[in-house]
């Protein structure tokens, strides 16, 4: 799942409805939405479908983006049936900010791409899995303050090791519809290792049961097409804050959106010790990011969990190695009952486990 989950959002257009449809705008838009929804669903293959190459996935992403942009651009927010995603939930276009909405056609592209991301990257040997249980705090170990972990990471900032383009991660997420009619889709756990060179060429390794089952070589320039954060992350806290704010100004003064941007960054880069120290230092400055306690991550490693809630709806959690500050994983979970998404408190919506 290389380029489909990115920190993008779509907003409704203020353009008027199509000529001739001012009076019957709702009926016309609903008919168009139904047609688009059916067409987009046909684009999503079953979970056992053959895997697409990263290049083909990037082409598909561009196509879906165009479909959604066209749909949003021709929608009348005042008259059309709209879809409003809960802020902070993952979609093919990243995280929808509060108050932003899309037409149902654009929303269909979001959901279709979300489901497709997993269907395309799952091999015939991978099947849907049950949703994971919430992280369990281990009462036998002490909680370590985030500021302490950040200081330990800062002490190791001069250790050898540069930030690497690409990641080795294990990831899982729910495919969710926001219509109250569809239960969340259970998706396969995906593991991949990506590494890119200075010229933008690279290799993607698909991993199953600890073994590389497929290698895909990408040509020069691929990094520039696939990465959201193309330049290396800064190694100072102020520099990193500015770096993230260029992509998402909402990170200024917001622990939640800072966490969101850090998660997006970790999809492109494996931080070295200096970048790890900057990330931990920036997180330690965020009010509202609270210690949850000692946990084991999805790979069975011991860590310390810290979380921030967003408007009583969702919770971002980050798991750090308490000795080095290394980021072990990030998780998004529901903290309230959501009838439309068919979620209840504690339901895990997404997790990423960083392995290298």
PDB file of C-alpha atoms in Angstrom, residues 101-338:
ATOM      1  CA  UNK A 101     -17.475  17.422   3.181  1.00  0.00           C
ATOM      2  CA  UNK A 102     -17.656  15.781  -0.205  1.00  0.00           C
ATOM      3  CA  UNK A 103     -20.430  14.716  -2.504  1.00  0.00           C
ATOM      4  CA  UNK A 104     -21.418  11.093  -2.224  1.00  0.00           C
ATOM      5  CA  UNK A 105     -19.637  10.454  -5.520  1.00  0.00           C
ATOM      6  CA  UNK A 106     -16.353  11.775  -4.115  1.00  0.00           C
ATOM      7  CA  UNK A 107     -16.948   9.834  -0.907  1.00  0.00           C
ATOM      8  CA  UNK A 108     -17.434   6.687  -2.957  1.00  0.00           C
ATOM      9  CA  UNK A 109     -14.011   7.248  -4.505  1.00  0.00           C
ATOM     10  CA  UNK A 110     -12.544   7.594  -1.025  1.00  0.00           C
ATOM     11  CA  UNK A 111     -14.039   4.326   0.171  1.00  0.00           C
ATOM     12  CA  UNK A 112     -13.381   2.496  -3.062  1.00  0.00           C
ATOM     13  CA  UNK A 113      -9.711   3.521  -2.977  1.00  0.00           C
ATOM     14  CA  UNK A 114      -9.454   2.549   0.688  1.00  0.00           C
ATOM     15  CA  UNK A 115     -10.806  -0.923   0.012  1.00  0.00           C
ATOM     16  CA  UNK A 116      -8.827  -1.188  -3.202  1.00  0.00           C
ATOM     17  CA  UNK A 117      -5.599  -0.355  -1.401  1.00  0.00           C
ATOM     18  CA  UNK A 118      -5.877  -3.531   0.607  1.00  0.00           C
ATOM     19  CA  UNK A 119      -7.413  -5.681  -2.090  1.00  0.00           C
ATOM     20  CA  UNK A 120      -4.661  -4.760  -4.542  1.00  0.00           C
ATOM     21  CA  UNK A 121      -1.821  -5.295  -2.119  1.00  0.00           C
ATOM     22  CA  UNK A 122      -3.145  -8.512  -0.637  1.00  0.00           C
ATOM     23  CA  UNK A 123      -1.898 -11.704  -2.252  1.00  0.00           C
ATOM     24  CA  UNK A 124      -4.035 -14.751  -2.923  1.00  0.00           C
ATOM     25  CA  UNK A 125      -2.671 -16.259   0.283  1.00  0.00           C
ATOM     26  CA  UNK A 126      -3.770 -13.373   2.479  1.00  0.00           C
ATOM     27  CA  UNK A 127      -7.292 -13.257   3.830  1.00  0.00           C
ATOM     28  CA  UNK A 128      -9.268 -10.784   5.858  1.00  0.00           C
ATOM     29  CA  UNK A 129      -8.530 -10.786   9.569  1.00  0.00           C
ATOM     30  CA  UNK A 130     -10.562  -9.912  12.607  1.00  0.00           C
ATOM     31  CA  UNK A 131     -10.109  -6.447  14.046  1.00  0.00           C
ATOM     32  CA  UNK A 132      -7.299  -6.361  16.622  1.00  0.00           C
ATOM     33  CA  UNK A 133      -8.000  -5.816  20.289  1.00  0.00           C
ATOM     34  CA  UNK A 134      -7.112  -2.432  21.804  1.00  0.00           C
ATOM     35  CA  UNK A 135      -3.635  -2.052  23.277  1.00  0.00           C
ATOM     36  CA  UNK A 136      -3.488  -3.379  26.832  1.00  0.00           C
ATOM     37  CA  UNK A 137      -1.614  -1.429  29.474  1.00  0.00           C
ATOM     38  CA  UNK A 138       0.821  -3.624  31.404  1.00  0.00           C
ATOM     39  CA  UNK A 139       0.371  -2.750  35.052  1.00  0.00           C
ATOM     40  CA  UNK A 140       3.533  -4.581  36.058  1.00  0.00           C
ATOM     41  CA  UNK A 141       5.710  -1.923  34.411  1.00  0.00           C
ATOM     42  CA  UNK A 142       6.059   1.754  35.213  1.00  0.00           C
ATOM     43  CA  UNK A 143       4.768   4.543  33.012  1.00  0.00           C
ATOM     44  CA  UNK A 144       7.576   6.718  31.645  1.00  0.00           C
ATOM     45  CA  UNK A 145       6.782  10.390  30.945  1.00  0.00           C
ATOM     46  CA  UNK A 146       7.105  11.457  27.331  1.00  0.00           C
ATOM     47  CA  UNK A 147       9.535  14.224  28.333  1.00  0.00           C
ATOM     48  CA  UNK A 148      11.855  11.579  29.796  1.00  0.00           C
ATOM     49  CA  UNK A 149      11.758   9.513  26.614  1.00  0.00           C
ATOM     50  CA  UNK A 150      12.446  12.647  24.556  1.00  0.00           C
ATOM     51  CA  UNK A 151      15.507  13.442  26.689  1.00  0.00           C
ATOM     52  CA  UNK A 152      16.831   9.911  26.216  1.00  0.00           C
ATOM     53  CA  UNK A 153      16.344  10.200  22.454  1.00  0.00           C
ATOM     54  CA  UNK A 154      18.112  13.569  22.431  1.00  0.00           C
ATOM     55  CA  UNK A 155      21.105  12.018  24.215  1.00  0.00           C
ATOM     56  CA  UNK A 156      21.373   9.519  21.333  1.00  0.00           C
ATOM     57  CA  UNK A 157      20.845  12.038  18.527  1.00  0.00           C
ATOM     58  CA  UNK A 158      24.533  11.973  17.527  1.00  0.00           C
ATOM     59  CA  UNK A 159      24.545   8.190  17.096  1.00  0.00           C
ATOM     60  CA  UNK A 160      25.383   6.896  13.611  1.00  0.00           C
ATOM     61  CA  UNK A 161      22.528   6.521  11.160  1.00  0.00           C
ATOM     62  CA  UNK A 162      20.801   8.731   8.614  1.00  0.00           C
ATOM     63  CA  UNK A 163      17.136   8.915   7.744  1.00  0.00           C
ATOM     64  CA  UNK A 164      16.268   6.405   5.009  1.00  0.00           C
ATOM     65  CA  UNK A 165      13.851   6.896   2.159  1.00  0.00           C
ATOM     66  CA  UNK A 166      11.140   4.305   2.527  1.00  0.00           C
ATOM     67  CA  UNK A 167       9.884   2.194   5.395  1.00  0.00           C
ATOM     68  CA  UNK A 168       9.507  -1.350   6.615  1.00  0.00           C
ATOM     69  CA  UNK A 169       6.112  -1.568   8.210  1.00  0.00           C
ATOM     70  CA  UNK A 170       3.224  -3.849   8.978  1.00  0.00           C
ATOM     71  CA  UNK A 171      -0.155  -2.208   8.621  1.00  0.00           C
ATOM     72  CA  UNK A 172      -3.839  -2.908   8.976  1.00  0.00           C
ATOM     73  CA  UNK A 173      -6.984  -0.817   8.714  1.00  0.00           C
ATOM     74  CA  UNK A 174     -10.738  -1.051   8.517  1.00  0.00           C
ATOM     75  CA  UNK A 175     -12.489  -0.213   5.265  1.00  0.00           C
ATOM     76  CA  UNK A 176     -15.396   1.961   6.389  1.00  0.00           C
ATOM     77  CA  UNK A 177     -18.578   3.271   4.826  1.00  0.00           C
ATOM     78  CA  UNK A 178     -20.321   6.232   6.357  1.00  0.00           C
ATOM     79  CA  UNK A 179     -23.906   5.360   5.449  1.00  0.00           C
ATOM     80  CA  UNK A 180     -24.949   3.283   8.461  1.00  0.00           C
ATOM     81  CA  UNK A 181     -25.719   0.325   6.185  1.00  0.00           C
ATOM     82  CA  UNK A 182     -22.355  -1.327   5.618  1.00  0.00           C
ATOM     83  CA  UNK A 183     -20.320  -2.947   8.364  1.00  0.00           C
ATOM     84  CA  UNK A 184     -16.595  -2.092   8.406  1.00  0.00           C
ATOM     85  CA  UNK A 185     -14.586  -4.241   6.035  1.00  0.00           C
ATOM     86  CA  UNK A 186     -12.008  -6.567   7.596  1.00  0.00           C
ATOM     87  CA  UNK A 187      -8.773  -6.326   5.623  1.00  0.00           C
ATOM     88  CA  UNK A 188      -5.543  -8.322   5.455  1.00  0.00           C
ATOM     89  CA  UNK A 189      -2.476  -7.327   7.434  1.00  0.00           C
ATOM     90  CA  UNK A 190       0.077  -6.047   4.937  1.00  0.00           C
ATOM     91  CA  UNK A 191       3.845  -6.027   5.399  1.00  0.00           C
ATOM     92  CA  UNK A 192       6.187  -4.286   2.995  1.00  0.00           C
ATOM     93  CA  UNK A 193       9.702  -2.887   2.883  1.00  0.00           C
ATOM     94  CA  UNK A 194      10.462   0.074   0.620  1.00  0.00           C
ATOM     95  CA  UNK A 195      13.855   1.593  -0.059  1.00  0.00           C
ATOM     96  CA  UNK A 196      14.661   4.409  -2.488  1.00  0.00           C
ATOM     97  CA  UNK A 197      17.929   5.717  -3.889  1.00  0.00           C
ATOM     98  CA  UNK A 198      19.169   9.259  -4.504  1.00  0.00           C
ATOM     99  CA  UNK A 199      17.918   9.196  -8.117  1.00  0.00           C
ATOM    100  CA  UNK A 200      14.418   8.204  -6.985  1.00  0.00           C
ATOM    101  CA  UNK A 201      14.696   4.602  -8.063  1.00  0.00           C
ATOM    102  CA  UNK A 202      13.886   1.933  -5.533  1.00  0.00           C
ATOM    103  CA  UNK A 203      12.612  -1.470  -4.609  1.00  0.00           C
ATOM    104  CA  UNK A 204       9.408  -2.571  -2.890  1.00  0.00           C
ATOM    105  CA  UNK A 205       9.453  -5.924  -1.132  1.00  0.00           C
ATOM    106  CA  UNK A 206       6.213  -7.680  -0.246  1.00  0.00           C
ATOM    107  CA  UNK A 207       6.632  -9.841   2.831  1.00  0.00           C
ATOM    108  CA  UNK A 208       4.568 -12.748   4.119  1.00  0.00           C
ATOM    109  CA  UNK A 209       5.403 -14.823   7.190  1.00  0.00           C
ATOM    110  CA  UNK A 210       8.795 -13.122   7.401  1.00  0.00           C
ATOM    111  CA  UNK A 211       9.754 -14.030   3.829  1.00  0.00           C
ATOM    112  CA  UNK A 212      10.072 -11.741   0.814  1.00  0.00           C
ATOM    113  CA  UNK A 213       7.558 -13.096  -1.683  1.00  0.00           C
ATOM    114  CA  UNK A 214       7.808 -10.401  -4.325  1.00  0.00           C
ATOM    115  CA  UNK A 215      10.260  -7.671  -5.339  1.00  0.00           C
ATOM    116  CA  UNK A 216       9.231  -4.753  -7.503  1.00  0.00           C
ATOM    117  CA  UNK A 217      11.936  -2.499  -8.919  1.00  0.00           C
ATOM    118  CA  UNK A 218      10.936   1.117  -9.510  1.00  0.00           C
ATOM    119  CA  UNK A 219      12.667   3.395 -12.050  1.00  0.00           C
ATOM    120  CA  UNK A 220      14.436   6.658 -11.360  1.00  0.00           C
ATOM    121  CA  UNK A 221      12.030   9.414 -10.385  1.00  0.00           C
ATOM    122  CA  UNK A 222       9.597   7.102  -8.630  1.00  0.00           C
ATOM    123  CA  UNK A 223      10.295   8.642  -5.211  1.00  0.00           C
ATOM    124  CA  UNK A 224       9.262  12.066  -6.445  1.00  0.00           C
ATOM    125  CA  UNK A 225       5.977  10.628  -7.729  1.00  0.00           C
ATOM    126  CA  UNK A 226       5.108   8.558  -4.671  1.00  0.00           C
ATOM    127  CA  UNK A 227       6.468  10.447  -1.659  1.00  0.00           C
ATOM    128  CA  UNK A 228       4.604  13.221   0.085  1.00  0.00           C
ATOM    129  CA  UNK A 229       7.579  14.324   2.207  1.00  0.00           C
ATOM    130  CA  UNK A 230      10.359  14.343  -0.368  1.00  0.00           C
ATOM    131  CA  UNK A 231      13.109  16.196   1.479  1.00  0.00           C
ATOM    132  CA  UNK A 232      14.807  14.619   4.493  1.00  0.00           C
ATOM    133  CA  UNK A 233      13.152  15.453   7.830  1.00  0.00           C
ATOM    134  CA  UNK A 234      15.014  18.100   9.869  1.00  0.00           C
ATOM    135  CA  UNK A 235      17.026  17.128  12.922  1.00  0.00           C
ATOM    136  CA  UNK A 236      15.883  19.913  15.260  1.00  0.00           C
ATOM    137  CA  UNK A 237      12.524  20.395  16.956  1.00  0.00           C
ATOM    138  CA  UNK A 238      11.886  23.894  15.505  1.00  0.00           C
ATOM    139  CA  UNK A 239      12.976  22.738  12.065  1.00  0.00           C
ATOM    140  CA  UNK A 240      10.670  19.729  12.196  1.00  0.00           C
ATOM    141  CA  UNK A 241       7.753  21.874  13.370  1.00  0.00           C
ATOM    142  CA  UNK A 242       8.208  24.180  10.356  1.00  0.00           C
ATOM    143  CA  UNK A 243       8.666  21.199   8.034  1.00  0.00           C
ATOM    144  CA  UNK A 244       5.354  19.622   9.075  1.00  0.00           C
ATOM    145  CA  UNK A 245       3.494  22.934   9.106  1.00  0.00           C
ATOM    146  CA  UNK A 246       4.349  23.536   5.444  1.00  0.00           C
ATOM    147  CA  UNK A 247       2.291  20.463   4.573  1.00  0.00           C
ATOM    148  CA  UNK A 248      -0.407  21.009   7.205  1.00  0.00           C
ATOM    149  CA  UNK A 249      -0.610  24.397   8.978  1.00  0.00           C
ATOM    150  CA  UNK A 250      -3.045  22.834  11.477  1.00  0.00           C
ATOM    151  CA  UNK A 251      -0.058  21.247  13.210  1.00  0.00           C
ATOM    152  CA  UNK A 252       0.674  24.621  14.793  1.00  0.00           C
ATOM    153  CA  UNK A 253      -0.627  24.348  18.326  1.00  0.00           C
ATOM    154  CA  UNK A 254      -2.455  21.055  17.760  1.00  0.00           C
ATOM    155  CA  UNK A 255      -1.232  17.789  19.244  1.00  0.00           C
ATOM    156  CA  UNK A 256      -3.729  15.851  17.172  1.00  0.00           C
ATOM    157  CA  UNK A 257      -2.696  17.258  13.821  1.00  0.00           C
ATOM    158  CA  UNK A 258       0.963  17.028  14.763  1.00  0.00           C
ATOM    159  CA  UNK A 259       0.423  13.328  15.399  1.00  0.00           C
ATOM    160  CA  UNK A 260      -1.402  13.055  12.097  1.00  0.00           C
ATOM    161  CA  UNK A 261       1.481  14.638  10.210  1.00  0.00           C
ATOM    162  CA  UNK A 262       4.088  12.530  12.004  1.00  0.00           C
ATOM    163  CA  UNK A 263       2.175   9.397  10.979  1.00  0.00           C
ATOM    164  CA  UNK A 264       2.157  10.586   7.366  1.00  0.00           C
ATOM    165  CA  UNK A 265       5.894  11.319   7.543  1.00  0.00           C
ATOM    166  CA  UNK A 266       6.589   7.809   8.808  1.00  0.00           C
ATOM    167  CA  UNK A 267       4.995   6.387   5.682  1.00  0.00           C
ATOM    168  CA  UNK A 268       7.786   7.958   3.630  1.00  0.00           C
ATOM    169  CA  UNK A 269      10.839   7.939   5.896  1.00  0.00           C
ATOM    170  CA  UNK A 270      12.615   5.716   8.397  1.00  0.00           C
ATOM    171  CA  UNK A 271      14.067   8.315  10.785  1.00  0.00           C
ATOM    172  CA  UNK A 272      17.650   8.115  12.001  1.00  0.00           C
ATOM    173  CA  UNK A 273      18.606   8.898  15.614  1.00  0.00           C
ATOM    174  CA  UNK A 274      18.692  12.656  15.004  1.00  0.00           C
ATOM    175  CA  UNK A 275      15.263  12.711  13.339  1.00  0.00           C
ATOM    176  CA  UNK A 276      13.891  10.417  16.046  1.00  0.00           C
ATOM    177  CA  UNK A 277      15.063  12.879  18.689  1.00  0.00           C
ATOM    178  CA  UNK A 278      13.402  15.752  16.822  1.00  0.00           C
ATOM    179  CA  UNK A 279      10.109  13.859  16.505  1.00  0.00           C
ATOM    180  CA  UNK A 280      10.081  12.874  20.176  1.00  0.00           C
ATOM    181  CA  UNK A 281      11.046  16.389  21.222  1.00  0.00           C
ATOM    182  CA  UNK A 282       8.237  17.906  19.159  1.00  0.00           C
ATOM    183  CA  UNK A 283       5.704  15.438  20.567  1.00  0.00           C
ATOM    184  CA  UNK A 284       6.859  16.202  24.104  1.00  0.00           C
ATOM    185  CA  UNK A 285       5.985  19.855  23.528  1.00  0.00           C
ATOM    186  CA  UNK A 286       2.386  19.084  22.602  1.00  0.00           C
ATOM    187  CA  UNK A 287      -0.232  19.706  25.259  1.00  0.00           C
ATOM    188  CA  UNK A 288      -2.962  17.106  25.161  1.00  0.00           C
ATOM    189  CA  UNK A 289      -0.662  14.227  24.267  1.00  0.00           C
ATOM    190  CA  UNK A 290      -0.929  12.124  27.408  1.00  0.00           C
ATOM    191  CA  UNK A 291       0.802   9.001  28.681  1.00  0.00           C
ATOM    192  CA  UNK A 292      -1.308   5.849  28.427  1.00  0.00           C
ATOM    193  CA  UNK A 293       1.283   3.541  29.941  1.00  0.00           C
ATOM    194  CA  UNK A 294       3.504   0.571  29.107  1.00  0.00           C
ATOM    195  CA  UNK A 295       2.223  -1.706  26.341  1.00  0.00           C
ATOM    196  CA  UNK A 296       3.357  -4.297  23.845  1.00  0.00           C
ATOM    197  CA  UNK A 297       3.035  -3.273  20.229  1.00  0.00           C
ATOM    198  CA  UNK A 298       1.622  -5.394  17.412  1.00  0.00           C
ATOM    199  CA  UNK A 299       5.053  -6.990  16.952  1.00  0.00           C
ATOM    200  CA  UNK A 300       5.277  -7.980  20.632  1.00  0.00           C
ATOM    201  CA  UNK A 301       7.854  -5.326  21.539  1.00  0.00           C
ATOM    202  CA  UNK A 302       7.715  -3.420  24.805  1.00  0.00           C
ATOM    203  CA  UNK A 303       7.036   0.284  24.551  1.00  0.00           C
ATOM    204  CA  UNK A 304       5.322   3.273  26.084  1.00  0.00           C
ATOM    205  CA  UNK A 305       2.039   4.541  24.605  1.00  0.00           C
ATOM    206  CA  UNK A 306       1.027   8.210  24.387  1.00  0.00           C
ATOM    207  CA  UNK A 307      -2.289   9.392  22.960  1.00  0.00           C
ATOM    208  CA  UNK A 308      -4.308  12.448  22.013  1.00  0.00           C
ATOM    209  CA  UNK A 309      -8.081  12.578  21.497  1.00  0.00           C
ATOM    210  CA  UNK A 310      -9.923  14.578  18.887  1.00  0.00           C
ATOM    211  CA  UNK A 311     -13.288  16.047  19.913  1.00  0.00           C
ATOM    212  CA  UNK A 312     -14.279  12.909  21.767  1.00  0.00           C
ATOM    213  CA  UNK A 313     -14.401  10.940  18.517  1.00  0.00           C
ATOM    214  CA  UNK A 314     -11.067   9.318  17.692  1.00  0.00           C
ATOM    215  CA  UNK A 315      -7.734   8.777  19.408  1.00  0.00           C
ATOM    216  CA  UNK A 316      -4.246   8.830  17.921  1.00  0.00           C
ATOM    217  CA  UNK A 317      -1.740   6.714  19.840  1.00  0.00           C
ATOM    218  CA  UNK A 318       2.017   6.517  19.309  1.00  0.00           C
ATOM    219  CA  UNK A 319       4.215   3.807  20.822  1.00  0.00           C
ATOM    220  CA  UNK A 320       7.836   4.626  21.617  1.00  0.00           C
ATOM    221  CA  UNK A 321      10.766   2.591  22.842  1.00  0.00           C
ATOM    222  CA  UNK A 322      11.238   4.064  26.305  1.00  0.00           C
ATOM    223  CA  UNK A 323      15.039   3.684  26.198  1.00  0.00           C
ATOM    224  CA  UNK A 324      15.843   5.082  22.731  1.00  0.00           C
ATOM    225  CA  UNK A 325      12.721   6.975  21.725  1.00  0.00           C
ATOM    226  CA  UNK A 326      12.422   4.912  18.559  1.00  0.00           C
ATOM    227  CA  UNK A 327       8.912   4.979  17.099  1.00  0.00           C
ATOM    228  CA  UNK A 328       7.466   1.467  17.222  1.00  0.00           C
ATOM    229  CA  UNK A 329       3.971   2.139  15.958  1.00  0.00           C
ATOM    230  CA  UNK A 330       0.960   4.405  15.568  1.00  0.00           C
ATOM    231  CA  UNK A 331      -2.715   3.557  16.003  1.00  0.00           C
ATOM    232  CA  UNK A 332      -6.057   5.201  15.378  1.00  0.00           C
ATOM    233  CA  UNK A 333      -9.071   4.064  17.388  1.00  0.00           C
ATOM    234  CA  UNK A 334     -12.648   5.069  18.047  1.00  0.00           C
ATOM    235  CA  UNK A 335     -13.560   6.469  21.473  1.00  0.00           C
ATOM    236  CA  UNK A 336     -17.310   6.839  20.969  1.00  0.00           C
ATOM    237  CA  UNK A 337     -20.198   4.935  19.464  1.00  0.00           C
ATOM    238  CA  UNK A 338     -20.600   5.864  15.814  1.00  0.00           C
TER     239      UNK A 338
END
